[in-house]
Short mmCIF file of C-alpha atoms in Angstrom, two decimals:
data_model
loop_
_atom_site.label_atom_id
_atom_site.label_comp_id
_atom_site.label_asym_id
_atom_site.label_seq_id
_atom_site.Cartn_x
_atom_site.Cartn_y
_atom_site.Cartn_z
CA MET A 1 -40.42 -13.78 -36.28
CA ASP A 2 -36.68 -13.12 -36.37
CA LEU A 3 -35.19 -12.05 -33.06
CA ILE A 4 -32.07 -10.20 -31.96
CA THR A 5 -30.85 -12.05 -28.88
CA ARG A 6 -28.46 -10.19 -26.62
CA GLU A 7 -25.91 -12.06 -24.54
CA ASN A 8 -24.12 -10.72 -21.48
CA PRO A 9 -20.55 -9.96 -22.65
CA ALA A 10 -19.29 -10.63 -19.13
CA ARG A 11 -21.03 -14.03 -18.90
CA VAL A 12 -21.56 -15.13 -22.46
CA ALA A 13 -23.74 -18.09 -21.54
CA GLU A 14 -26.35 -15.71 -20.10
CA ILE A 15 -29.02 -14.34 -22.41
CA VAL A 16 -30.11 -10.89 -21.24
CA GLY A 17 -33.08 -10.47 -23.56
CA SER A 18 -34.27 -10.22 -27.13
CA VAL A 19 -36.09 -7.86 -29.48
CA PRO A 20 -37.87 -8.54 -32.80
CA VAL A 21 -36.13 -7.61 -36.04
CA THR A 22 -37.94 -4.90 -38.00
CA ASP A 23 -38.03 -5.81 -41.68
CA PRO A 24 -38.10 -3.11 -44.40
CA ALA A 25 -41.89 -3.25 -44.72
CA ALA A 26 -42.25 -2.67 -40.98
CA VAL A 27 -39.72 0.17 -41.17
CA ASP A 28 -41.93 1.80 -43.79
CA ALA A 29 -44.98 1.38 -41.55
CA ALA A 30 -43.15 2.91 -38.57
CA VAL A 31 -42.02 5.92 -40.57
CA ARG A 32 -45.53 6.46 -41.91
CA ARG A 33 -46.97 6.33 -38.40
CA ALA A 34 -44.39 8.89 -37.32
CA ASP A 35 -45.28 11.08 -40.29
CA ASP A 36 -48.98 10.83 -39.43
CA ALA A 37 -48.20 11.90 -35.86
CA PHE A 38 -46.02 14.82 -36.89
CA ARG A 39 -48.74 17.40 -37.50
CA GLY A 40 -50.31 16.86 -34.11
CA TRP A 41 -47.04 16.81 -32.17
CA SER A 42 -45.48 19.78 -33.96
CA GLY A 43 -48.73 21.71 -33.61
CA LEU A 44 -48.51 21.68 -29.82
CA PRO A 45 -47.03 24.77 -28.16
CA VAL A 46 -43.43 24.19 -27.17
CA ALA A 47 -44.47 24.46 -23.50
CA GLU A 48 -46.75 21.45 -23.90
CA ARG A 49 -44.10 19.42 -25.67
CA VAL A 50 -41.59 20.26 -22.97
CA ALA A 51 -44.04 19.31 -20.24
CA ALA A 52 -44.54 15.89 -21.86
CA LEU A 53 -40.79 15.39 -22.08
CA ARG A 54 -40.36 16.34 -18.42
CA ARG A 55 -42.86 13.65 -17.50
CA GLY A 56 -40.82 11.20 -19.55
CA ALA A 57 -37.64 12.25 -17.74
CA ASP A 58 -39.35 11.70 -14.39
CA THR A 59 -40.48 8.23 -15.47
CA VAL A 60 -36.96 7.22 -16.48
CA ALA A 61 -35.46 8.66 -13.30
CA ALA A 62 -37.93 6.68 -11.19
CA ARG A 63 -36.78 3.45 -12.91
CA LEU A 64 -33.04 4.12 -12.69
CA GLU A 65 -32.27 1.32 -10.21
CA GLU A 66 -34.19 -1.13 -12.40
CA LEU A 67 -32.66 0.01 -15.70
CA ALA A 68 -29.01 0.33 -14.63
CA PRO A 69 -28.43 -3.42 -14.07
CA LEU A 70 -30.06 -4.13 -17.42
CA LEU A 71 -27.66 -1.72 -19.13
CA ALA A 72 -24.69 -3.27 -17.30
CA ARG A 73 -25.71 -6.77 -18.34
CA GLU A 74 -26.27 -6.04 -22.01
CA SER A 75 -23.33 -3.69 -22.58
CA GLY A 76 -20.62 -4.74 -20.11
CA LYS A 77 -20.54 -1.24 -18.63
CA PRO A 78 -19.90 -1.30 -14.84
CA LEU A 79 -23.01 -0.78 -12.73
CA ALA A 80 -21.90 2.60 -11.36
CA ASP A 81 -21.25 3.83 -14.89
CA SER A 82 -24.61 2.48 -16.02
CA ARG A 83 -26.35 4.45 -13.28
CA GLY A 84 -24.32 7.48 -14.27
CA GLU A 85 -25.20 7.21 -17.96
CA ILE A 86 -28.93 6.93 -17.36
CA GLY A 87 -28.86 9.73 -14.80
CA PHE A 88 -26.93 11.94 -17.19
CA ALA A 89 -29.42 11.22 -19.96
CA VAL A 90 -32.22 12.36 -17.65
CA ALA A 91 -30.25 15.49 -16.72
CA PHE A 92 -29.65 16.26 -20.39
CA LEU A 93 -33.34 15.86 -21.25
CA ARG A 94 -34.31 18.20 -18.41
CA TRP A 95 -31.70 20.71 -19.64
CA VAL A 96 -33.25 20.56 -23.11
CA CYS A 97 -36.64 21.26 -21.54
CA ASP A 98 -35.21 24.30 -19.76
CA GLU A 99 -33.48 25.71 -22.81
CA ALA A 100 -35.85 24.85 -25.65
CA PRO A 101 -38.48 27.58 -25.20
CA ALA A 102 -35.92 30.36 -25.58
CA VAL A 103 -33.77 28.70 -28.27
CA LEU A 104 -36.78 27.74 -30.41
CA ALA A 105 -38.64 31.03 -30.04
CA ALA A 106 -39.35 33.06 -33.14
CA THR A 107 -37.54 36.36 -33.54
CA GLU A 108 -39.04 39.50 -35.03
CA VAL A 109 -37.46 42.75 -36.17
CA ASP A 110 -39.67 45.68 -37.09
CA ASP A 111 -37.62 48.75 -37.98
CA ASP A 112 -36.75 51.21 -40.72
CA ALA A 113 -35.55 48.38 -42.98
CA GLY A 114 -38.85 46.51 -42.81
CA ARG A 115 -40.41 43.67 -40.87
CA LEU A 116 -38.63 40.31 -40.54
CA VAL A 117 -39.93 37.23 -38.70
CA VAL A 118 -37.71 34.15 -38.36
CA ARG A 119 -39.41 31.03 -37.04
CA ARG A 120 -37.82 27.71 -36.07
CA LYS A 121 -39.68 24.94 -37.87
CA PRO A 122 -39.16 21.21 -37.25
CA TYR A 123 -38.12 18.97 -40.13
CA GLY A 124 -40.72 16.24 -39.73
CA VAL A 125 -39.70 12.63 -39.14
CA VAL A 126 -36.15 12.27 -37.82
CA GLY A 127 -34.46 8.90 -38.26
CA CYS A 128 -31.93 8.16 -35.52
CA VAL A 129 -29.35 5.36 -35.70
CA THR A 130 -27.39 4.95 -32.47
CA PRO A 131 -24.51 2.79 -31.15
CA TRP A 132 -24.00 0.30 -28.34
CA ASN A 133 -21.21 1.86 -26.28
CA ALA A 134 -23.39 4.49 -24.57
CA PRO A 135 -26.82 3.53 -25.89
CA VAL A 136 -28.94 5.67 -23.58
CA ILE A 137 -27.16 9.01 -23.60
CA LEU A 138 -26.18 8.87 -27.27
CA ALA A 139 -29.81 8.27 -28.18
CA MET A 140 -31.05 10.97 -25.80
CA LEU A 141 -28.73 13.53 -27.42
CA LYS A 142 -30.93 13.11 -30.49
CA LEU A 143 -34.33 12.34 -28.96
CA GLY A 144 -34.43 15.30 -26.58
CA PRO A 145 -33.67 18.11 -29.05
CA ALA A 146 -35.59 16.53 -31.93
CA LEU A 147 -38.76 16.03 -29.88
CA ALA A 148 -38.61 19.40 -28.14
CA ALA A 149 -38.34 21.03 -31.56
CA GLY A 150 -41.54 19.32 -32.70
CA ASN A 151 -40.17 16.48 -34.80
CA THR A 152 -41.31 12.91 -34.45
CA VAL A 153 -38.62 10.23 -34.23
CA VAL A 154 -37.99 6.69 -35.44
CA LEU A 155 -35.05 5.28 -33.47
CA LYS A 156 -32.91 2.30 -34.46
CA PRO A 157 -30.51 1.34 -31.66
CA SER A 158 -27.58 -1.01 -32.10
CA PRO A 159 -28.42 -4.71 -32.01
CA LEU A 160 -25.56 -5.05 -29.50
CA ALA A 161 -27.39 -2.98 -26.86
CA PRO A 162 -31.07 -2.67 -27.76
CA LEU A 163 -32.78 -3.43 -24.46
CA THR A 164 -32.34 -0.50 -22.07
CA ILE A 165 -32.84 2.24 -24.65
CA THR A 166 -36.05 0.58 -25.81
CA GLU A 167 -37.35 0.88 -22.24
CA VAL A 168 -36.20 4.50 -22.00
CA ALA A 169 -37.70 5.51 -25.34
CA ALA A 170 -41.06 4.04 -24.32
CA ALA A 171 -41.30 6.77 -21.67
CA LEU A 172 -41.13 9.53 -24.28
CA PRO A 173 -43.85 10.82 -26.62
CA ALA A 174 -43.70 10.73 -30.43
CA VAL A 175 -40.98 8.05 -30.61
CA GLN A 176 -41.05 4.67 -32.30
CA VAL A 177 -38.27 2.12 -31.92
CA ILE A 178 -37.26 -0.32 -34.63
CA HIS A 179 -34.58 -2.99 -34.46
CA GLY A 180 -32.13 -4.58 -36.85
CA GLY A 181 -28.76 -4.31 -38.50
CA ALA A 182 -27.47 -2.56 -41.59
CA GLU A 183 -30.50 -3.37 -43.73
CA THR A 184 -32.86 -1.78 -41.21
CA GLY A 185 -30.63 1.27 -40.94
CA ARG A 186 -30.55 1.72 -44.70
CA ALA A 187 -34.33 1.40 -44.93
CA LEU A 188 -34.71 4.13 -42.30
CA ALA A 189 -32.05 6.56 -43.61
CA GLY A 190 -33.29 6.20 -47.18
CA HIS A 191 -37.01 6.50 -46.51
CA PRO A 192 -38.59 9.36 -48.50
CA LEU A 193 -40.60 10.55 -45.47
CA VAL A 194 -37.54 10.83 -43.22
CA ARG A 195 -36.57 14.50 -43.30
CA LYS A 196 -33.39 14.35 -41.23
CA VAL A 197 -31.00 11.61 -40.13
CA ALA A 198 -28.92 11.56 -36.96
CA PHE A 199 -26.18 8.97 -36.58
CA THR A 200 -23.46 8.14 -34.08
CA GLY A 201 -21.10 5.28 -34.81
CA GLY A 202 -18.10 4.10 -36.75
CA ASP A 203 -16.60 5.40 -39.95
CA ALA A 204 -17.76 2.61 -42.28
CA ALA A 205 -21.37 2.70 -41.11
CA GLY A 206 -21.30 6.49 -41.13
CA ARG A 207 -20.24 6.60 -44.77
CA GLU A 208 -23.08 4.24 -45.69
CA ILE A 209 -25.66 6.22 -43.73
CA ALA A 210 -24.44 9.49 -45.24
CA ALA A 211 -24.55 8.07 -48.77
CA THR A 212 -28.04 6.66 -48.26
CA ALA A 213 -29.37 9.91 -46.82
CA GLY A 214 -27.54 11.95 -49.45
CA ALA A 215 -29.21 10.05 -52.26
CA MET A 216 -32.53 11.37 -50.90
CA ILE A 217 -31.08 14.88 -50.28
CA THR A 218 -31.80 14.29 -46.59
CA PRO A 219 -29.61 16.34 -44.23
CA ALA A 220 -27.74 14.48 -41.51
CA VAL A 221 -25.87 14.88 -38.25
CA LEU A 222 -22.93 12.48 -38.07
CA GLU A 223 -20.82 11.93 -34.95
CA LEU A 224 -18.13 9.45 -35.97
CA GLY A 225 -14.94 8.13 -34.46
CA GLY A 226 -11.84 9.82 -33.14
CA ASN A 227 -8.21 8.98 -32.44
CA ASP A 228 -7.98 11.59 -29.76
CA PRO A 229 -4.57 12.84 -28.60
CA ALA A 230 -3.78 13.99 -25.08
CA VAL A 231 -0.85 16.43 -25.21
CA PHE A 232 1.13 17.12 -22.02
CA LEU A 233 3.12 20.33 -22.26
CA PRO A 234 6.54 20.41 -20.54
CA ASP A 235 5.16 22.28 -17.53
CA PHE A 236 2.34 19.82 -16.80
CA ALA A 237 1.72 19.28 -13.09
CA LEU A 238 -0.55 16.33 -12.32
CA SER A 239 -1.67 15.24 -8.89
CA ASP A 240 -2.44 11.61 -8.03
CA ALA A 241 -6.12 12.40 -8.64
CA ASP A 242 -5.27 13.88 -12.05
CA TYR A 243 -3.46 10.69 -13.05
CA GLU A 244 -6.40 8.60 -11.88
CA ARG A 245 -8.78 10.71 -13.94
CA LEU A 246 -6.45 10.39 -16.93
CA VAL A 247 -6.39 6.59 -16.65
CA MET A 248 -10.17 6.44 -16.68
CA ALA A 249 -10.26 8.89 -19.60
CA SER A 250 -8.71 6.07 -21.65
CA PHE A 251 -10.22 2.98 -20.02
CA ALA A 252 -13.79 3.87 -19.04
CA THR A 253 -16.19 1.53 -20.88
CA ALA A 254 -13.11 -0.62 -21.61
CA GLY A 255 -11.79 2.11 -23.89
CA GLN A 256 -14.82 1.88 -26.17
CA VAL A 257 -15.57 5.62 -26.23
CA CYS A 258 -15.28 7.86 -29.27
CA MET A 259 -13.72 10.69 -27.24
CA ALA A 260 -11.43 8.56 -25.05
CA ALA A 261 -7.80 9.64 -24.66
CA LYS A 262 -6.29 7.33 -27.26
CA ARG A 263 -2.73 8.70 -27.70
CA LEU A 264 -0.64 10.16 -24.86
CA TYR A 265 2.08 12.63 -25.97
CA VAL A 266 4.58 13.32 -23.20
CA PRO A 267 7.80 15.43 -23.27
CA ARG A 268 10.73 13.07 -23.69
CA ALA A 269 12.48 14.39 -20.58
CA ARG A 270 9.47 13.56 -18.41
CA THR A 271 8.34 10.19 -19.79
CA ALA A 272 9.91 8.16 -16.97
CA GLU A 273 8.15 10.05 -14.18
CA PHE A 274 4.91 10.13 -16.17
CA THR A 275 4.99 6.38 -16.77
CA GLU A 276 5.69 5.58 -13.13
CA ALA A 277 2.84 7.78 -11.90
CA TYR A 278 0.46 6.50 -14.56
CA LEU A 279 1.09 2.83 -13.71
CA ALA A 280 0.57 3.55 -10.02
CA ALA A 281 -2.71 5.36 -10.72
CA ALA A 282 -3.94 2.49 -12.89
CA GLU A 283 -3.18 0.06 -10.07
CA ARG A 284 -5.35 2.15 -7.77
CA VAL A 285 -8.38 2.78 -9.96
CA LEU A 286 -8.50 0.20 -12.75
CA VAL A 287 -10.30 -2.90 -11.49
CA VAL A 288 -11.33 -5.45 -14.14
CA GLY A 289 -14.24 -7.80 -13.54
CA ASP A 290 -17.94 -8.48 -13.84
CA PRO A 291 -19.81 -5.18 -14.29
CA LEU A 292 -22.23 -6.06 -11.48
CA ALA A 293 -19.47 -6.82 -8.94
CA PRO A 294 -18.73 -4.12 -6.33
CA GLY A 295 -15.70 -1.96 -7.03
CA VAL A 296 -15.29 -2.97 -10.69
CA THR A 297 -14.36 -0.04 -12.94
CA MET A 298 -13.75 -1.88 -16.24
CA GLY A 299 -15.81 -4.69 -17.68
CA PRO A 300 -15.51 -6.69 -20.90
CA VAL A 301 -15.46 -5.39 -24.43
CA ILE A 302 -18.64 -5.77 -26.42
CA SER A 303 -17.94 -8.92 -28.47
CA ALA A 304 -15.53 -11.72 -29.29
CA ALA A 305 -14.58 -9.91 -32.51
CA ALA A 306 -13.73 -6.73 -30.60
CA ALA A 307 -11.61 -8.69 -28.12
CA ALA A 308 -9.68 -10.42 -30.92
CA ARG A 309 -9.07 -7.14 -32.76
CA ILE A 310 -7.69 -5.36 -29.70
CA ARG A 311 -5.47 -8.26 -28.65
CA ALA A 312 -4.06 -8.31 -32.19
CA LEU A 313 -3.26 -4.60 -32.04
CA VAL A 314 -1.27 -5.11 -28.84
CA ALA A 315 0.43 -8.25 -30.14
CA ASP A 316 1.40 -6.46 -33.36
CA ALA A 317 2.99 -3.52 -31.53
CA ALA A 318 6.44 -4.43 -32.88
CA GLY A 319 9.27 -2.58 -31.19
CA GLY A 320 7.08 -1.47 -28.32
CA THR A 321 6.65 -2.60 -24.73
CA ALA A 322 3.14 -3.51 -23.56
CA THR A 323 2.64 -3.19 -19.81
CA PRO A 324 -0.51 -4.67 -18.25
CA LEU A 325 -2.47 -2.21 -16.15
CA GLY A 326 -4.66 -2.38 -13.08
CA ARG A 327 -5.82 -5.48 -11.26
CA SER A 328 -8.56 -8.05 -11.34
CA ALA A 329 -11.51 -8.03 -8.97
CA PRO A 330 -11.54 -10.82 -6.38
CA GLY A 331 -12.85 -14.04 -7.91
CA HIS A 332 -12.85 -12.66 -11.44
CA ASP A 333 -12.75 -15.28 -14.19
CA PRO A 334 -11.53 -13.63 -17.43
CA ALA A 335 -12.60 -16.68 -19.43
CA SER A 336 -16.26 -16.04 -18.56
CA GLY A 337 -16.65 -13.28 -21.11
CA TYR A 338 -14.99 -10.93 -23.57
CA PHE A 339 -12.40 -9.55 -21.17
CA VAL A 340 -9.23 -7.90 -22.48
CA THR A 341 -6.33 -6.99 -20.21
CA PRO A 342 -5.72 -3.22 -20.34
CA HIS A 343 -2.26 -2.16 -21.51
CA LEU A 344 -0.05 0.90 -21.72
CA VAL A 345 2.25 0.53 -24.75
CA THR A 346 5.51 2.47 -25.02
CA GLY A 347 8.24 2.67 -27.64
CA LEU A 348 6.04 2.73 -30.76
CA ASP A 349 6.49 4.98 -33.77
CA ASP A 350 3.66 6.99 -35.27
CA HIS A 351 2.99 4.43 -38.02
CA ALA A 352 2.18 1.56 -35.67
CA PRO A 353 -1.48 0.52 -36.03
CA LEU A 354 -2.12 1.12 -32.33
CA VAL A 355 -1.08 4.76 -32.84
CA ALA A 356 -2.38 5.46 -36.34
CA GLN A 357 -5.77 3.77 -35.93
CA GLU A 358 -8.60 4.35 -33.51
CA GLN A 359 -8.11 1.33 -31.26
CA PHE A 360 -11.52 1.62 -29.52
CA GLY A 361 -10.46 -0.68 -26.71
CA PRO A 362 -8.32 -0.99 -23.56
CA ALA A 363 -4.86 -0.28 -24.98
CA VAL A 364 -3.23 3.14 -25.18
CA PRO A 365 0.19 4.20 -26.55
CA LEU A 366 2.51 6.62 -24.77
CA LEU A 367 4.59 8.65 -27.24
CA ALA A 368 7.56 10.87 -26.47
CA TYR A 369 8.11 14.24 -28.19
CA ASP A 370 10.71 17.00 -28.16
CA THR A 371 9.13 20.28 -29.31
CA GLU A 372 5.71 21.88 -29.26
CA GLU A 373 5.64 22.33 -33.03
CA GLU A 374 6.53 18.66 -33.50
CA VAL A 375 3.78 17.42 -31.21
CA LEU A 376 1.23 19.66 -32.89
CA VAL A 377 1.95 18.04 -36.27
CA ARG A 378 1.95 14.52 -34.84
CA ALA A 379 -1.21 15.00 -32.81
CA ASP A 380 -3.05 16.27 -35.90
CA ALA A 381 -1.91 13.41 -38.14
CA GLY A 382 -4.63 11.29 -39.69
CA GLU A 383 -8.13 11.91 -41.00
CA LEU A 384 -9.96 12.03 -37.67
CA GLY A 385 -10.56 15.13 -35.59
CA LEU A 386 -13.14 14.52 -32.90
CA ALA A 387 -11.60 15.55 -29.57
CA ALA A 388 -8.21 16.20 -27.97
CA SER A 389 -6.82 17.50 -24.71
CA VAL A 390 -3.98 19.77 -23.61
CA TRP A 391 -2.49 19.57 -20.11
CA SER A 392 -0.44 22.43 -18.67
CA ALA A 393 0.10 24.37 -15.45
CA ASP A 394 -0.39 27.52 -17.56
CA GLU A 395 -4.01 27.74 -18.71
CA GLU A 396 -3.25 30.43 -21.30
CA ARG A 397 -0.52 28.29 -22.83
CA ALA A 398 -2.89 25.32 -22.92
CA PHE A 399 -5.62 27.36 -24.61
CA ALA A 400 -3.16 28.70 -27.17
CA LEU A 401 -2.12 25.21 -28.27
CA ALA A 402 -5.70 23.92 -28.05
CA GLY A 403 -6.78 26.55 -30.55
CA ARG A 404 -4.28 25.19 -33.08
CA LEU A 405 -5.29 21.54 -32.83
CA GLY A 406 -7.47 20.05 -35.57
CA ALA A 407 -10.25 18.79 -33.32
CA GLY A 408 -13.86 19.79 -32.84
CA PHE A 409 -13.60 19.74 -29.04
CA VAL A 410 -10.43 20.27 -26.99
CA PHE A 411 -10.40 19.62 -23.25
CA VAL A 412 -7.95 21.44 -20.99
CA ASN A 413 -6.43 19.57 -18.02
CA THR A 414 -8.97 16.78 -18.32
CA HIS A 415 -10.33 14.45 -20.98
CA ASN A 416 -13.42 12.43 -21.85
CA ARG A 417 -16.70 12.84 -19.96
CA THR A 418 -15.23 14.83 -17.04
CA GLY A 419 -14.58 17.62 -19.55
CA MET A 420 -18.06 17.74 -21.06
CA SER A 421 -20.67 20.46 -20.46
CA LEU A 422 -24.33 20.53 -21.38
CA ARG A 423 -23.84 24.01 -22.83
CA ALA A 424 -20.78 23.15 -24.94
CA PRO A 425 -21.48 21.95 -28.52
CA PHE A 426 -19.72 18.69 -29.33
CA GLY A 427 -18.77 17.22 -32.70
CA GLY A 428 -15.89 16.51 -35.01
CA VAL A 429 -13.96 17.99 -37.90
CA LYS A 430 -12.29 16.25 -40.84
CA ARG A 431 -13.55 12.64 -41.13
CA SER A 432 -15.03 12.63 -37.62
CA GLY A 433 -18.39 13.84 -38.90
CA TYR A 434 -20.42 17.02 -39.07
CA GLY A 435 -23.16 18.68 -37.10
CA ARG A 436 -23.17 19.23 -33.36
CA GLU A 437 -24.76 17.79 -30.23
CA TYR A 438 -25.15 19.44 -26.82
CA GLY A 439 -25.53 23.17 -26.37
CA ARG A 440 -27.68 25.60 -28.29
CA GLU A 441 -26.23 24.26 -31.53
CA GLY A 442 -27.45 20.77 -30.71
CA LEU A 443 -31.02 22.03 -30.41
CA LEU A 444 -30.80 24.04 -33.60
CA GLU A 445 -29.75 20.95 -35.57
CA TYR A 446 -33.40 19.84 -35.49
CA VAL A 447 -35.06 22.98 -36.83
CA GLN A 448 -34.98 24.97 -40.05
CA SER A 449 -35.31 28.71 -40.32
CA ALA A 450 -38.57 29.79 -41.93
CA VAL A 451 -38.76 33.49 -42.84
CA VAL A 452 -41.55 35.99 -43.41
CA HIS A 453 -40.25 39.34 -44.64
CA VAL A 454 -41.53 42.63 -46.04
CA PRO A 455 -38.95 45.29 -46.96
CA ALA A 456 -39.77 48.82 -45.86
CA ALA A 457 -40.17 49.82 -49.51
CA PHE A 458 -43.27 47.65 -49.84
CA ARG A 459 -45.01 48.52 -46.61
CA PRO A 460 -48.00 50.87 -46.76
CA GLY A 461 -46.76 54.23 -47.89
CA GLY A 462 -43.35 52.86 -48.88
CA PRO A 463 -41.55 54.14 -51.97
CA GLY A 464 -41.33 50.78 -53.73
CA MET A 465 -38.29 49.66 -55.73
CA ALA A 466 -37.43 49.56 -59.40
CA PRO A 467 -37.88 46.19 -61.09
CA GLY A 468 -34.67 44.19 -60.87
CA ALA A 469 -33.21 46.36 -58.11
CA TYR A 470 -30.98 44.79 -55.49
CA PRO A 471 -31.85 45.07 -51.79
CA GLY A 472 -30.50 48.02 -49.91
CA GLY A 473 -30.23 50.17 -53.02
CA VAL A 474 -27.10 48.37 -54.24
CA HIS A 475 -26.75 48.80 -58.01
CA ASP A 476 -30.35 49.88 -58.52
CA GLU A 477 -31.55 50.08 -62.11
CA PRO A 478 -31.39 53.56 -63.63
CA PRO A 479 -34.80 55.21 -64.07
CA ARG A 480 -36.49 54.40 -67.37
CA SER A 481 -38.86 56.63 -69.29
CA ALA A 482 -42.40 55.50 -69.84
CA GLY A 483 -42.74 53.10 -72.73
CA SER A 484 -39.08 52.13 -72.80
CA VAL A 485 -38.32 48.51 -73.50
CA ARG A 486 -35.70 46.51 -71.59
CA PRO A 487 -33.33 44.55 -73.81
CA PRO A 488 -33.61 40.78 -73.62
CA LEU A 489 -31.26 39.00 -71.23
#
């Protein structure tokens, strides 16, 4: 049996665990089992499904102190962040349980226009393909709504972080987990019994998943990458705590977050003071080291390839100045794993790869601007439009600019996870994907409207309608005498 073996990116000689690879035949078997289970699971009242999910949430919560070190070891995410991610996934699942009965309820209108019933019907088997950078919460954003809606799920997590989410998924009903790389993902997304696909990940994999699903006319939710700008208006007023939060908005999870602050646009007249305050904040809060060590806030990147790519981006920042950030934890050995020194890079133009590309790592450019119209154009450059942020002492001014930015989610006076809300739908525009997670919209992604309707004209005693008439009496056919013949179309 082929195995996926996961090393600890902070101590590469340490093997954290392994999972069996699911070959295409086994993918088919998993999907068929999920399809067989669909009728029974979807046939339960939503209250019973929600109760089962609540029990799953309680099981995961009870194991948090066991699961968090496992997540830290397989992903390189600091232990405190690992606890936070699992706890947030539990909170999100419980929120889904609270909201689902009302959001999924059928609606009925019975009035002078007729009787209309709209029900929310699940799709069937949902195939979920999820990434390594936040493997628990990014899977739960799909599992919770899909299961509450009555779908069954086949989940394929990333081979770079398969262990913790496999444990979490085992606590939930109507879920099967498969493992593998691109071949396994294609077999899942292209299976004829998969009725919807949900994917979070990079652009290249997203295009392949979308093409595979599209060939089967299978709808999809795609949350892809972002090169998210943080725009500081001339009146910005940041406290020390604000600067610390901003630093972590770029460097949490070693910068490997789709909605991280990846480009900092600062008014030219205030770049010196901004840079000084930013460097001081990074020295206070950015501590690089082993994810299990106390006080560490940034661990390694996920792989040797990721480390090499990010170092190359910094090295290739021609014309710019790269300033190392933060400090190392006591006793930290950077050669033990895939550690990359975090950097703030100044003096680049907009065409530099570190600016124009999603760096997805611990390096962020600071870019000066002169006018609001200029920064709007520069911030919107490129094909990605996931998230952005606007910082200003004037909330109305911030909201006005935020409304003009080409991003699916704009934070105001914060960025990254501190700006999220369970009720706020999240997703991208342009090449950053389609569909939404979180909020009412995130639940509705996993149901289809199914309608039963009788117009008033056809209810008992109704007047009926002429053949070929349009609804509402719009352009009704003229009356015809008995025995008249309609001309052929």
